[in-house]
Amino acid sequence: LPGTGLSVNNINYNKIRGDLVVQVSAPRSESLVNFSATLIKAGLNVEIGTISQQEGSVLGSLKIQAFGR
């Protein structure tokens, strides 16, 4: 994702739950937290999933829903 320091590894949309789960890698966990805050400011409901350290980067997931879900 340009300008974020994040790389998308996987995207999964679940129509029944109405959510989008994006698995990303980042140089630091702060990058993931900052991107989550940006999405929240844009009006989305975002939850950060498990974050794990892997060989100089972090892997994590974001569960994204529109408000009202």
Tab-separated table of N, CA and C in Angstrom:
chain	number	residue	atom	x	y	z
A	1	LEU	N	0.846	-1.176	0.000
A	1	LEU	CA	0.000	0.000	0.000
A	1	LEU	C	0.892	1.241	0.000
A	2	PRO	N	0.897	1.994	-1.056
A	2	PRO	CA	1.805	3.145	-1.185
A	2	PRO	C	1.704	4.122	-0.011
A	3	GLY	N	2.859	4.526	0.480
A	3	GLY	CA	2.922	5.519	1.540
A	3	GLY	C	2.669	5.009	2.949
A	4	THR	N	2.413	3.712	3.106
A	4	THR	CA	2.095	3.169	4.434
A	4	THR	C	3.198	2.288	4.993
A	5	GLY	N	4.058	1.761	4.132
A	5	GLY	CA	5.057	0.801	4.578
A	5	GLY	C	4.489	-0.601	4.723
A	6	LEU	N	3.218	-0.780	4.356
A	6	LEU	CA	2.566	-2.088	4.472
A	6	LEU	C	2.534	-2.792	3.126
A	7	SER	N	2.638	-4.119	3.167
A	7	SER	CA	2.452	-4.963	1.986
A	7	SER	C	1.283	-5.891	2.249
A	8	VAL	N	0.378	-5.982	1.288
A	8	VAL	CA	-0.795	-6.848	1.434
A	8	VAL	C	-0.402	-8.268	1.069
A	9	ASN	N	-0.690	-9.207	1.966
A	9	ASN	CA	-0.412	-10.624	1.726
A	9	ASN	C	-1.651	-11.392	1.293
A	10	ASN	N	-2.830	-10.991	1.818
A	10	ASN	CA	-4.061	-11.713	1.524
A	10	ASN	C	-5.246	-10.809	1.838
A	11	ILE	N	-6.312	-10.950	1.054
A	11	ILE	CA	-7.568	-10.226	1.300
A	11	ILE	C	-8.687	-11.248	1.255
A	12	ASN	N	-9.579	-11.191	2.248
A	12	ASN	CA	-10.692	-12.121	2.308
A	12	ASN	C	-11.963	-11.342	2.662
A	13	TYR	N	-12.972	-11.392	1.776
A	13	TYR	CA	-14.252	-10.728	2.027
A	13	TYR	C	-15.296	-11.769	2.390
A	14	ASN	N	-16.050	-11.508	3.466
A	14	ASN	CA	-17.124	-12.395	3.872
A	14	ASN	C	-18.432	-11.625	3.775
A	15	LYS	N	-19.237	-11.944	2.778
A	15	LYS	CA	-20.490	-11.226	2.536
A	15	LYS	C	-21.477	-11.400	3.688
A	16	ILE	N	-21.539	-12.587	4.262
A	16	ILE	CA	-22.487	-12.851	5.348
A	16	ILE	C	-22.170	-11.986	6.568
A	17	ARG	N	-20.897	-11.937	6.954
A	17	ARG	CA	-20.500	-11.107	8.102
A	17	ARG	C	-20.356	-9.644	7.718
A	18	GLY	N	-20.177	-9.382	6.433
A	18	GLY	CA	-20.006	-8.014	5.968
A	18	GLY	C	-18.669	-7.421	6.343
A	19	ASP	N	-17.629	-8.261	6.349
A	19	ASP	CA	-16.316	-7.733	6.705
A	19	ASP	C	-15.256	-8.128	5.689
A	20	LEU	N	-14.192	-7.372	5.719
A	20	LEU	CA	-13.041	-7.588	4.870
A	20	LEU	C	-11.850	-7.789	5.794
A	21	VAL	N	-11.148	-8.901	5.650
A	21	VAL	CA	-9.959	-9.156	6.462
A	21	VAL	C	-8.750	-9.050	5.549
A	22	VAL	N	-7.853	-8.134	5.908
A	22	VAL	CA	-6.654	-7.887	5.123
A	22	VAL	C	-5.451	-8.313	5.954
A	23	GLN	N	-4.674	-9.252	5.449
A	23	GLN	CA	-3.441	-9.678	6.112
A	23	GLN	C	-2.290	-8.922	5.485
A	24	VAL	N	-1.484	-8.286	6.341
A	24	VAL	CA	-0.408	-7.422	5.853
A	24	VAL	C	0.899	-7.722	6.568
A	25	SER	N	1.992	-7.291	5.940
A	25	SER	CA	3.283	-7.299	6.608
A	25	SER	C	3.758	-5.846	6.652
A	26	ALA	N	4.522	-5.530	7.693
A	26	ALA	CA	4.990	-4.163	7.912
A	26	ALA	C	6.350	-4.204	8.601
A	27	PRO	N	7.123	-3.134	8.496
A	27	PRO	CA	8.419	-3.113	9.165
A	27	PRO	C	8.287	-3.052	10.695
A	28	ARG	N	7.216	-2.411	11.173
A	28	ARG	CA	6.993	-2.263	12.622
A	28	ARG	C	5.495	-2.342	12.907
A	29	SER	N	5.145	-2.737	14.107
A	29	SER	CA	3.726	-2.807	14.469
A	29	SER	C	3.079	-1.423	14.455
A	30	GLU	N	3.874	-0.369	14.697
A	30	GLU	CA	3.330	0.989	14.683
A	30	GLU	C	2.763	1.344	13.309
A	31	SER	N	3.352	0.812	12.249
A	31	SER	CA	2.838	1.068	10.896
A	31	SER	C	1.426	0.528	10.746
A	32	LEU	N	1.192	-0.643	11.296
A	32	LEU	CA	-0.132	-1.263	11.248
A	32	LEU	C	-1.135	-0.465	12.075
A	33	VAL	N	-0.722	-0.037	13.253
A	33	VAL	CA	-1.592	0.758	14.130
A	33	VAL	C	-1.924	2.095	13.470
A	34	ASN	N	-0.931	2.738	12.865
A	34	ASN	CA	-1.166	4.032	12.204
A	34	ASN	C	-2.117	3.888	11.017
A	35	PHE	N	-1.966	2.831	10.237
A	35	PHE	CA	-2.856	2.609	9.102
A	35	PHE	C	-4.278	2.349	9.590
A	36	SER	N	-4.417	1.597	10.664
A	36	SER	CA	-5.726	1.347	11.256
A	36	SER	C	-6.386	2.660	11.672
A	37	ALA	N	-5.624	3.550	12.310
A	37	ALA	CA	-6.157	4.849	12.732
A	37	ALA	C	-6.606	5.676	11.530
A	38	THR	N	-5.872	5.603	10.425
A	38	THR	CA	-6.248	6.328	9.211
A	38	THR	C	-7.581	5.817	8.670
A	39	LEU	N	-7.771	4.497	8.673
A	39	LEU	CA	-9.032	3.922	8.190
A	39	LEU	C	-10.198	4.312	9.092
A	40	ILE	N	-9.959	4.351	10.393
A	40	ILE	CA	-11.008	4.761	11.340
A	40	ILE	C	-11.407	6.214	11.083
A	41	LYS	N	-10.422	7.077	10.865
A	41	LYS	CA	-10.719	8.482	10.556
A	41	LYS	C	-11.509	8.623	9.264
A	42	ALA	N	-11.347	7.652	8.346
A	42	ALA	CA	-12.077	7.662	7.076
A	42	ALA	C	-13.501	7.120	7.228
A	43	GLY	N	-13.869	6.700	8.437
A	43	GLY	CA	-15.235	6.257	8.690
A	43	GLY	C	-15.453	4.764	8.697
A	44	LEU	N	-14.386	3.996	8.798
A	44	LEU	CA	-14.532	2.537	8.831
A	44	LEU	C	-14.363	2.008	10.252
A	45	ASN	N	-14.959	0.877	10.510
A	45	ASN	CA	-14.800	0.176	11.774
A	45	ASN	C	-13.674	-0.836	11.580
A	46	VAL	N	-12.561	-0.661	12.296
A	46	VAL	CA	-11.373	-1.483	12.084
A	46	VAL	C	-10.943	-2.128	13.395
A	47	GLU	N	-10.670	-3.420	13.331
A	47	GLU	CA	-10.107	-4.149	14.463
A	47	GLU	C	-8.775	-4.745	14.014
A	48	ILE	N	-7.760	-4.587	14.853
A	48	ILE	CA	-6.469	-5.205	14.569
A	48	ILE	C	-6.479	-6.606	15.161
A	49	GLY	N	-6.115	-7.575	14.320
A	49	GLY	CA	-6.029	-8.957	14.783
A	49	GLY	C	-4.662	-9.225	15.383
A	50	THR	N	-4.308	-10.474	15.460
A	50	THR	CA	-3.026	-10.887	16.013
A	50	THR	C	-1.879	-10.315	15.197
A	51	ILE	N	-0.874	-9.793	15.904
A	51	ILE	CA	0.339	-9.294	15.269
A	51	ILE	C	1.484	-10.197	15.721
A	52	SER	N	2.276	-10.686	14.757
A	52	SER	CA	3.405	-11.544	15.111
A	52	SER	C	4.674	-11.045	14.436
A	53	GLN	N	5.793	-11.255	15.125
A	53	GLN	CA	7.105	-10.853	14.620
A	53	GLN	C	7.659	-11.960	13.739
A	54	GLN	N	8.208	-11.598	12.563
A	54	GLN	CA	8.796	-12.594	11.665
A	54	GLN	C	9.971	-11.990	10.906
A	55	GLU	N	11.170	-12.399	11.228
A	55	GLU	CA	12.381	-12.044	10.483
A	55	GLU	C	12.458	-10.571	10.066
A	56	GLY	N	12.466	-9.674	11.018
A	56	GLY	CA	12.650	-8.262	10.734
A	56	GLY	C	11.410	-7.506	10.314
A	57	SER	N	10.258	-8.159	10.332
A	57	SER	CA	9.008	-7.474	10.033
A	57	SER	C	7.908	-8.055	10.922
A	58	VAL	N	6.742	-7.464	10.832
A	58	VAL	CA	5.599	-7.979	11.578
A	58	VAL	C	4.511	-8.387	10.599
A	59	LEU	N	3.757	-9.398	10.971
A	59	LEU	CA	2.596	-9.835	10.205
A	59	LEU	C	1.368	-9.573	11.054
A	60	GLY	N	0.337	-9.062	10.437
A	60	GLY	CA	-0.880	-8.785	11.189
A	60	GLY	C	-2.081	-8.774	10.267
A	61	SER	N	-3.256	-8.657	10.873
A	61	SER	CA	-4.474	-8.602	10.074
A	61	SER	C	-5.359	-7.467	10.572
A	62	LEU	N	-6.125	-6.933	9.640
A	62	LEU	CA	-7.100	-5.893	9.933
A	62	LEU	C	-8.468	-6.394	9.494
A	63	LYS	N	-9.428	-6.347	10.403
A	63	LYS	CA	-10.814	-6.686	10.065
A	63	LYS	C	-11.538	-5.362	9.885
A	64	ILE	N	-12.072	-5.158	8.695
A	64	ILE	CA	-12.654	-3.870	8.327
A	64	ILE	C	-14.143	-4.046	8.011
A	65	GLN	N	-14.973	-3.184	8.634
A	65	GLN	CA	-16.400	-3.176	8.372
A	65	GLN	C	-16.863	-1.726	8.239
A	66	ALA	N	-17.892	-1.508	7.457
A	66	ALA	CA	-18.508	-0.190	7.426
A	66	ALA	C	-19.261	0.009	8.739
A	67	PHE	N	-19.377	1.236	9.210
A	67	PHE	CA	-20.141	1.491	10.432
A	67	PHE	C	-21.579	1.063	10.213
A	68	GLY	N	-22.227	0.617	11.293
A	68	GLY	CA	-23.604	0.175	11.202
A	68	GLY	C	-23.735	-1.312	11.024
A	69	ARG	N	-22.605	-2.026	10.927
A	69	ARG	CA	-22.628	-3.480	10.785
A	69	ARG	C	-22.422	-4.107	12.127
